[in-house]
mmCIF file of N, CA and C in Angstrom:
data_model
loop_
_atom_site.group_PDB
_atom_site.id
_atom_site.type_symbol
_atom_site.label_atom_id
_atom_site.label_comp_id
_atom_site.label_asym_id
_atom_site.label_seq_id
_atom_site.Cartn_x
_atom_site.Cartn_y
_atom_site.Cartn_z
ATOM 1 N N UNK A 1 0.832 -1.190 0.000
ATOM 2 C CA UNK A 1 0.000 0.000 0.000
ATOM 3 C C UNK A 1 0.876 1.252 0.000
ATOM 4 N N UNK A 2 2.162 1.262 0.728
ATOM 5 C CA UNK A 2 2.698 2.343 0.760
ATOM 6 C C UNK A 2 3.665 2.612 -0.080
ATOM 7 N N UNK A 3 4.138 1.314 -0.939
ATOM 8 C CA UNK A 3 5.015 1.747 -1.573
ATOM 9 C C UNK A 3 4.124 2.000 -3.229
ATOM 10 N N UNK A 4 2.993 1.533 -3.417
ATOM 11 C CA UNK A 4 2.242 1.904 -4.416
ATOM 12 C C UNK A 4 1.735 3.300 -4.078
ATOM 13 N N UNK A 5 1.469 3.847 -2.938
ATOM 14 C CA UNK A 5 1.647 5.268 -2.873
ATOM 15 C C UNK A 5 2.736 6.212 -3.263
ATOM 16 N N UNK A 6 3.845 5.716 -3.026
ATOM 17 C CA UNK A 6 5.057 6.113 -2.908
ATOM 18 C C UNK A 6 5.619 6.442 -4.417
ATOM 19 N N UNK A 7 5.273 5.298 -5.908
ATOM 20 C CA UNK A 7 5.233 4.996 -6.906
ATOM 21 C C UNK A 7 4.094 6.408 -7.521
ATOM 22 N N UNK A 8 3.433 6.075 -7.011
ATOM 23 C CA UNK A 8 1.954 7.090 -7.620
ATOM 24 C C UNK A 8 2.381 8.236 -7.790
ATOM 25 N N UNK A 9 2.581 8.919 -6.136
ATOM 26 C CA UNK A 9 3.150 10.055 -6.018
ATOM 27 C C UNK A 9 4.791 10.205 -7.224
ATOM 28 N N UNK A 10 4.836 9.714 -7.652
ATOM 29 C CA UNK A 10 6.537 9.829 -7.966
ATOM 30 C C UNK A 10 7.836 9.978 -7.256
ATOM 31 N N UNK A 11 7.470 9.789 -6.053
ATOM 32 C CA UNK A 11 8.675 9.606 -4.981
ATOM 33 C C UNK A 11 9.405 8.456 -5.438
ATOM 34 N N UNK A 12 8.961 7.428 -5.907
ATOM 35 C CA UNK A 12 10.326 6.183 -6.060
ATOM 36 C C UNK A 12 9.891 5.731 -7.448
ATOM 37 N N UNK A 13 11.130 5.637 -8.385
ATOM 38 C CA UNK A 13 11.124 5.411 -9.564
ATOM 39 C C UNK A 13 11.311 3.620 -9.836
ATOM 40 N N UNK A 14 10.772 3.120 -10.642
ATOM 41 C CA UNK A 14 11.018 1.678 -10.400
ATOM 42 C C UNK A 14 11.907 1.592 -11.691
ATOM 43 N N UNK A 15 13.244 0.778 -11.604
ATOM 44 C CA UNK A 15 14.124 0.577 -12.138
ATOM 45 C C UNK A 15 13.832 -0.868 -12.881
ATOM 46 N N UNK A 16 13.816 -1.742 -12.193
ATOM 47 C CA UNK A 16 13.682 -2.877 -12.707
ATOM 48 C C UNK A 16 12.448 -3.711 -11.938
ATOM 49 N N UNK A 17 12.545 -5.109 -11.638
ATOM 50 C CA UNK A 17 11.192 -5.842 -11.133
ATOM 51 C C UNK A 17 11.162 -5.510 -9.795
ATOM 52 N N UNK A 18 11.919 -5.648 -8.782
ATOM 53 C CA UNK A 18 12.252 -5.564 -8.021
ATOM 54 C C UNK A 18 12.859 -4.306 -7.548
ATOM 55 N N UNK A 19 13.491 -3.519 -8.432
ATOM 56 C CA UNK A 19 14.159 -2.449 -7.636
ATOM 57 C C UNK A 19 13.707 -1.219 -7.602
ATOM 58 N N UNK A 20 13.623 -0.419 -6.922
ATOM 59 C CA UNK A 20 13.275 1.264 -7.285
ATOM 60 C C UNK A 20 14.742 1.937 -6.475
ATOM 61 N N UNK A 21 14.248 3.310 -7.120
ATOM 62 C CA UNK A 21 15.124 3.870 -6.352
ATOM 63 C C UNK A 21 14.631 5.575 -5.865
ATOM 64 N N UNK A 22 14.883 6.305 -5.440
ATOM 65 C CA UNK A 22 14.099 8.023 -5.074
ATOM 66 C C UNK A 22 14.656 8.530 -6.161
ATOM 67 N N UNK A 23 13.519 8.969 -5.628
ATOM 68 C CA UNK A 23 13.588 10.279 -6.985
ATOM 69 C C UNK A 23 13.531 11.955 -6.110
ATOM 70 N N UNK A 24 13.643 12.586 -6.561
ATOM 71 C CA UNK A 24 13.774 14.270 -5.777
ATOM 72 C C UNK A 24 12.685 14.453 -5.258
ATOM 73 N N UNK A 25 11.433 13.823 -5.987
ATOM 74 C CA UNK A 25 10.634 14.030 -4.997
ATOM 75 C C UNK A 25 10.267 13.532 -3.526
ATOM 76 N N UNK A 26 10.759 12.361 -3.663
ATOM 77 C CA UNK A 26 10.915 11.379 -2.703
ATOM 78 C C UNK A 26 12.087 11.750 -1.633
ATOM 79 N N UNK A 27 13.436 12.290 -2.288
ATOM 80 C CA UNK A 27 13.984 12.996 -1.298
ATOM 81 C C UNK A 27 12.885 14.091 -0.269
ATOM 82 N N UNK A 28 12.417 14.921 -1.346
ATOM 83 C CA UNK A 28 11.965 16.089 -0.395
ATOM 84 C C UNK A 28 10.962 15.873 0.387
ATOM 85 N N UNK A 29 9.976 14.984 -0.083
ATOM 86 C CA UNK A 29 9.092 14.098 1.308
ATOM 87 C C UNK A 29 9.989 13.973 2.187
ATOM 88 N N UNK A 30 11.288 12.966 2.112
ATOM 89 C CA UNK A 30 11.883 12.475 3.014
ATOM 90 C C UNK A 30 12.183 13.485 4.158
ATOM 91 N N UNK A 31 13.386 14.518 3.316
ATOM 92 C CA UNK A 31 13.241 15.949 4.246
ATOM 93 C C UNK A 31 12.233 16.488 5.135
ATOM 94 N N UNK A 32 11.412 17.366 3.825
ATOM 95 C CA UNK A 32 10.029 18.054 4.660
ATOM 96 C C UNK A 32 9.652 17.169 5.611
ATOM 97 N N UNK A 33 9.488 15.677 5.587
ATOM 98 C CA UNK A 33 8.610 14.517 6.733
ATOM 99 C C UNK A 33 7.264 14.773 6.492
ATOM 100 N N UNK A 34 6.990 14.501 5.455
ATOM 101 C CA UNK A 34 5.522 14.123 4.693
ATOM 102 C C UNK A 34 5.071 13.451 5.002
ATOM 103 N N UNK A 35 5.699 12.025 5.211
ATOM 104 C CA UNK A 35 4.953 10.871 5.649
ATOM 105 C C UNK A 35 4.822 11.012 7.321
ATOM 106 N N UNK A 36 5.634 11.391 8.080
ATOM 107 C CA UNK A 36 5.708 11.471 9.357
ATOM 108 C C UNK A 36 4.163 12.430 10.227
ATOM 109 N N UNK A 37 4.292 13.710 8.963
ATOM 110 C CA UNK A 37 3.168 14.717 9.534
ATOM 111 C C UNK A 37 1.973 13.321 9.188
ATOM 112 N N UNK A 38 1.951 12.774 8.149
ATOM 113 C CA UNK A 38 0.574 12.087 8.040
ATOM 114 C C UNK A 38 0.015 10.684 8.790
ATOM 115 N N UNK A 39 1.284 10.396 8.923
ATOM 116 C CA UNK A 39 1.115 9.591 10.317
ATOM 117 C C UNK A 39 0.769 10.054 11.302
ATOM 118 N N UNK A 40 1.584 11.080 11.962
ATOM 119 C CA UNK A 40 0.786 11.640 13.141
ATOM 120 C C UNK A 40 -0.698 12.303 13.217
ATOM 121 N N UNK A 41 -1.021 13.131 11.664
ATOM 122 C CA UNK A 41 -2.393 13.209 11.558
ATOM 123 C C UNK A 41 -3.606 12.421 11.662
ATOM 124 N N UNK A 42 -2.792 10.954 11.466
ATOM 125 C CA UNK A 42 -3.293 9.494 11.226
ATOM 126 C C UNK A 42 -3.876 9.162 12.654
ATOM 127 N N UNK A 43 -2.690 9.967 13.686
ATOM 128 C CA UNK A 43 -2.706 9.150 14.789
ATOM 129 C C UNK A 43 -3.836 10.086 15.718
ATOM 130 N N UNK A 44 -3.520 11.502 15.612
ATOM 131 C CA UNK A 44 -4.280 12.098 15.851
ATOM 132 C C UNK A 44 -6.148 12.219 16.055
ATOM 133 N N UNK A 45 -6.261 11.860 14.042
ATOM 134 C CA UNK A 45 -7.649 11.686 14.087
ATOM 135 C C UNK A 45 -8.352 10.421 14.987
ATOM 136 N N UNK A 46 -7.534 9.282 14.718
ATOM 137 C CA UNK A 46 -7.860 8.163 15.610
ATOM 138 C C UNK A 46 -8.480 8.370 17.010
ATOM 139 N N UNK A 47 -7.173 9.082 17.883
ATOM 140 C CA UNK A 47 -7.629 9.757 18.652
ATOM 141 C C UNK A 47 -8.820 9.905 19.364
ATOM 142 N N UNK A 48 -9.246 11.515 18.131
ATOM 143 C CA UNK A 48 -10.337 11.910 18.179
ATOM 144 C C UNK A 48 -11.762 11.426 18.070
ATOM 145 N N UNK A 49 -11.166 10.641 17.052
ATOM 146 C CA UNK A 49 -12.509 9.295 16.928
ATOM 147 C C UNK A 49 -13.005 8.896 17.833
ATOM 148 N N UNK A 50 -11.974 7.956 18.759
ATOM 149 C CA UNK A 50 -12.022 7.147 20.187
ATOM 150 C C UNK A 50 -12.596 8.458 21.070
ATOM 151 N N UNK A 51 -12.420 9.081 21.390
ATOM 152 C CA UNK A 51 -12.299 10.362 22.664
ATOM 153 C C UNK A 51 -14.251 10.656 21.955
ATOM 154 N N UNK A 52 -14.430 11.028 20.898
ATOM 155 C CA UNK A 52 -16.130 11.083 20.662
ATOM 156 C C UNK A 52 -16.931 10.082 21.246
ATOM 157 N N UNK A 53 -16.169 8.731 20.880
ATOM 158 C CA UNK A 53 -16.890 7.975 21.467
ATOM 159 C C UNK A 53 -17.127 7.617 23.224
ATOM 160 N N UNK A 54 -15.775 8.147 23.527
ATOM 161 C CA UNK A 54 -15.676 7.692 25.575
ATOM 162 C C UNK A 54 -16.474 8.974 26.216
ATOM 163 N N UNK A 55 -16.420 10.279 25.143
ATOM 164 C CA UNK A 55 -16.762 10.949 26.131
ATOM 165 C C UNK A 55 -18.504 11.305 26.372
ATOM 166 N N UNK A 56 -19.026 11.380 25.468
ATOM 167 C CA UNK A 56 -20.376 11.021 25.640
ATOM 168 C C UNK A 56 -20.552 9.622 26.800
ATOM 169 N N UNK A 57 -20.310 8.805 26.641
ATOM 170 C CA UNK A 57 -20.454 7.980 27.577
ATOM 171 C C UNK A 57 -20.024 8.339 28.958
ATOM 172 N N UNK A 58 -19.005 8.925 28.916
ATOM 173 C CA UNK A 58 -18.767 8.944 30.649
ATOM 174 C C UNK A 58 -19.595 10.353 31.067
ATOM 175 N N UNK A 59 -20.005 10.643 30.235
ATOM 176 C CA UNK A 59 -20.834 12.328 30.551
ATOM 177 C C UNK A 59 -22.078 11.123 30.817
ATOM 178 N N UNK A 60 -22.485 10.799 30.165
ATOM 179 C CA UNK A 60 -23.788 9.963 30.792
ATOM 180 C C UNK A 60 -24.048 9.020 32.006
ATOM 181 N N UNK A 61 -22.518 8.789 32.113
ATOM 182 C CA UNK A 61 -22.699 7.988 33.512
ATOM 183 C C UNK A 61 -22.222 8.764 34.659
ATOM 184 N N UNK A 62 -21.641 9.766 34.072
ATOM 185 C CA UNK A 62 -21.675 10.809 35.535
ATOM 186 C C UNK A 62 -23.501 11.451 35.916
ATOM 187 N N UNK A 63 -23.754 11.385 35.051
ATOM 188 C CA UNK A 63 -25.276 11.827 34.612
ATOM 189 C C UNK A 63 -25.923 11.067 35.646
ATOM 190 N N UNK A 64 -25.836 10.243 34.899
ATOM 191 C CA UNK A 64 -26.969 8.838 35.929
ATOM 192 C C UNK A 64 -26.551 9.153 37.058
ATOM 193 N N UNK A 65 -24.868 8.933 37.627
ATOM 194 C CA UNK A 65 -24.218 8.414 39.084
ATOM 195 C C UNK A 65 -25.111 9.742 39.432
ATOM 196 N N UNK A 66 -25.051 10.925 39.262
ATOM 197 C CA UNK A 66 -25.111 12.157 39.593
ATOM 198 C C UNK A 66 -26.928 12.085 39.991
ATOM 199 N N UNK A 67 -27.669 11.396 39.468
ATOM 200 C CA UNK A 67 -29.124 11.455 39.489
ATOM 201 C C UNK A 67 -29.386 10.863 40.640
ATOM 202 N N UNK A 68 -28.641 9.260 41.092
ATOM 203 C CA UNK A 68 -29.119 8.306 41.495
ATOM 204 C C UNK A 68 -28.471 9.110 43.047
ATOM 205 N N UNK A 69 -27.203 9.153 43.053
ATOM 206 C CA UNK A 69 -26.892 9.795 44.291
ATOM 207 C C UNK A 69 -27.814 11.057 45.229
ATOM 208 N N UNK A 70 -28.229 11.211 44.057
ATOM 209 C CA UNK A 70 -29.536 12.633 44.601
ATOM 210 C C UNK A 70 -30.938 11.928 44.692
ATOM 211 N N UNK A 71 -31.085 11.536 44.683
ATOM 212 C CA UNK A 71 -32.474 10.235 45.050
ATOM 213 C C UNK A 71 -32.396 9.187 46.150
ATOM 214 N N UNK A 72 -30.995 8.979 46.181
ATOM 215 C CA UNK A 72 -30.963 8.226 47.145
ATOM 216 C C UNK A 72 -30.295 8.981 48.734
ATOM 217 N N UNK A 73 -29.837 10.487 48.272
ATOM 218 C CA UNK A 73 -29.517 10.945 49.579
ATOM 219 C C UNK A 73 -30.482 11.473 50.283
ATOM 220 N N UNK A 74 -30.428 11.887 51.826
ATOM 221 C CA UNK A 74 -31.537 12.444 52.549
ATOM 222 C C UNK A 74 -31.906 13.665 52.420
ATOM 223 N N UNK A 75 -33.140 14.277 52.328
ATOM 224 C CA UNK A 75 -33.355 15.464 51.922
ATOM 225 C C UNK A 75 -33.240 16.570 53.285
ATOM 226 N N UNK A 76 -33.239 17.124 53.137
ATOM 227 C CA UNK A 76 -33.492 18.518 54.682
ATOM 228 C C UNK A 76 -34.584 18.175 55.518
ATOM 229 N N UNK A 77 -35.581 17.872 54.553
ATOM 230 C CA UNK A 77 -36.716 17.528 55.140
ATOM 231 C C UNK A 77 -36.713 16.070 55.808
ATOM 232 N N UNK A 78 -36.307 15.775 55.668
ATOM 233 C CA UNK A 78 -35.985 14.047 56.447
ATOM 234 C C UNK A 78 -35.089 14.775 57.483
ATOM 235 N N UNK A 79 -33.993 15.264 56.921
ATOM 236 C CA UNK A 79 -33.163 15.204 58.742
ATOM 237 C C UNK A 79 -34.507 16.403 59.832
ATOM 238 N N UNK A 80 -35.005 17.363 59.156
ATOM 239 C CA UNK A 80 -36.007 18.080 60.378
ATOM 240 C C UNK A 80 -36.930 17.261 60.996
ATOM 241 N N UNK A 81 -37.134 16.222 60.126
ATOM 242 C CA UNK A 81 -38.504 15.127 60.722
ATOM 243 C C UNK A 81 -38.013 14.234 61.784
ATOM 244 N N UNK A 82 -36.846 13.650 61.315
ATOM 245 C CA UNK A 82 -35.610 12.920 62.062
ATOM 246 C C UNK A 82 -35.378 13.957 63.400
ATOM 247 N N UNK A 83 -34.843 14.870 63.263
ATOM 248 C CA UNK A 83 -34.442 15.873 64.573
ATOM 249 C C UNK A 83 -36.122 15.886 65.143
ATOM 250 N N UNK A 84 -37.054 16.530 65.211
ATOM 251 C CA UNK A 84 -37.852 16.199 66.045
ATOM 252 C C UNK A 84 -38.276 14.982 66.478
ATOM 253 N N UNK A 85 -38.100 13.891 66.078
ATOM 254 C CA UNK A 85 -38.049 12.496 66.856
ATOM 255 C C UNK A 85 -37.346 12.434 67.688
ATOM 256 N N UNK A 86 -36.061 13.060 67.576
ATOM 257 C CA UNK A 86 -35.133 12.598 68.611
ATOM 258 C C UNK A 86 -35.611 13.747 69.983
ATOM 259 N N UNK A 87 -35.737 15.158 69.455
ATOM 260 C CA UNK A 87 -36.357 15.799 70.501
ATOM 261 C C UNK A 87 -37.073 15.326 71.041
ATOM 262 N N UNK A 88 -38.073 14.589 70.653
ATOM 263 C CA UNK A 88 -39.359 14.519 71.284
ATOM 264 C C UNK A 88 -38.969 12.922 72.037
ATOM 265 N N UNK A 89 -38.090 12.358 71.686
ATOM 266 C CA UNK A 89 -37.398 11.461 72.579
ATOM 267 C C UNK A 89 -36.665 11.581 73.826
ATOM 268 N N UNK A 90 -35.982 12.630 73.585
ATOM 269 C CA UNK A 90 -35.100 13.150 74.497
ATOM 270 C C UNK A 90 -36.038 13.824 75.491
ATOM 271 N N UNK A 91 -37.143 14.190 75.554
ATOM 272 C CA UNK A 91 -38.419 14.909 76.110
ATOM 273 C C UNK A 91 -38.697 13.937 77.054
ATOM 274 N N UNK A 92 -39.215 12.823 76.394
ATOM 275 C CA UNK A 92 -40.083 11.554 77.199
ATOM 276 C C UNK A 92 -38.880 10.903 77.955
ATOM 277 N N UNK A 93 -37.544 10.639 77.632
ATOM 278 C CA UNK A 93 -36.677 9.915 78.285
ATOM 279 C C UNK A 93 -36.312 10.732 79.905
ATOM 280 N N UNK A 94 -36.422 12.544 79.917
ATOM 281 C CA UNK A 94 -35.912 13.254 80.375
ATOM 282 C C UNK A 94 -37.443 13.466 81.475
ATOM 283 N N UNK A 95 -38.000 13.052 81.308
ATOM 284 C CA UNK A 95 -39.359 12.620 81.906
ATOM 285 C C UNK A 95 -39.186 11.683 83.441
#
């Protein structure tokens, strides 16, 4: 794949069955790092790909964790209902 790129582009001249050799253009890829930037662009987008996909998901399960923790904690109104029980315990015991 890459060296039929490599051919396409005119970076490597094919000499015989087997052999090629660079050509100037193929030097100056080599230089500039043509292939290197597109690898890393390569690696980059990948990346980005993966990261679309994790981050919606963990936004949703902070979501949920974030829902369920608030449903299942005590409200104000439970601990005031709670505190007058105990007053009114502490009343009758103090009795």
């Amino acid at each position: 794949m890459l060296l039929r790129n490599l051919v396409d582009n005119n970076e490597l001249e094919k000499v015989e069955v087997d052999t090629f050799i660079i050509s100037h253009l193929g030097m100056k890829a080599f230089v500039t790092g043509k292939y290197i930037k597109l690898y890393r662009k390569a690696i980059i987008d990948n990346l980005k790909d993966i990261a679309s996909i994790i981050v919606p998901i963990l936004s949703l399960t902070v979501a949920i964790l974030a829902i369920s923790i608030k449903l299942n904690s005590p409200s104000k109104e439970d601990f005031e209902v709670l505190q007058k029980k105990v007053e009114k315990l502490e009343k009758e015991y103090k009795k």
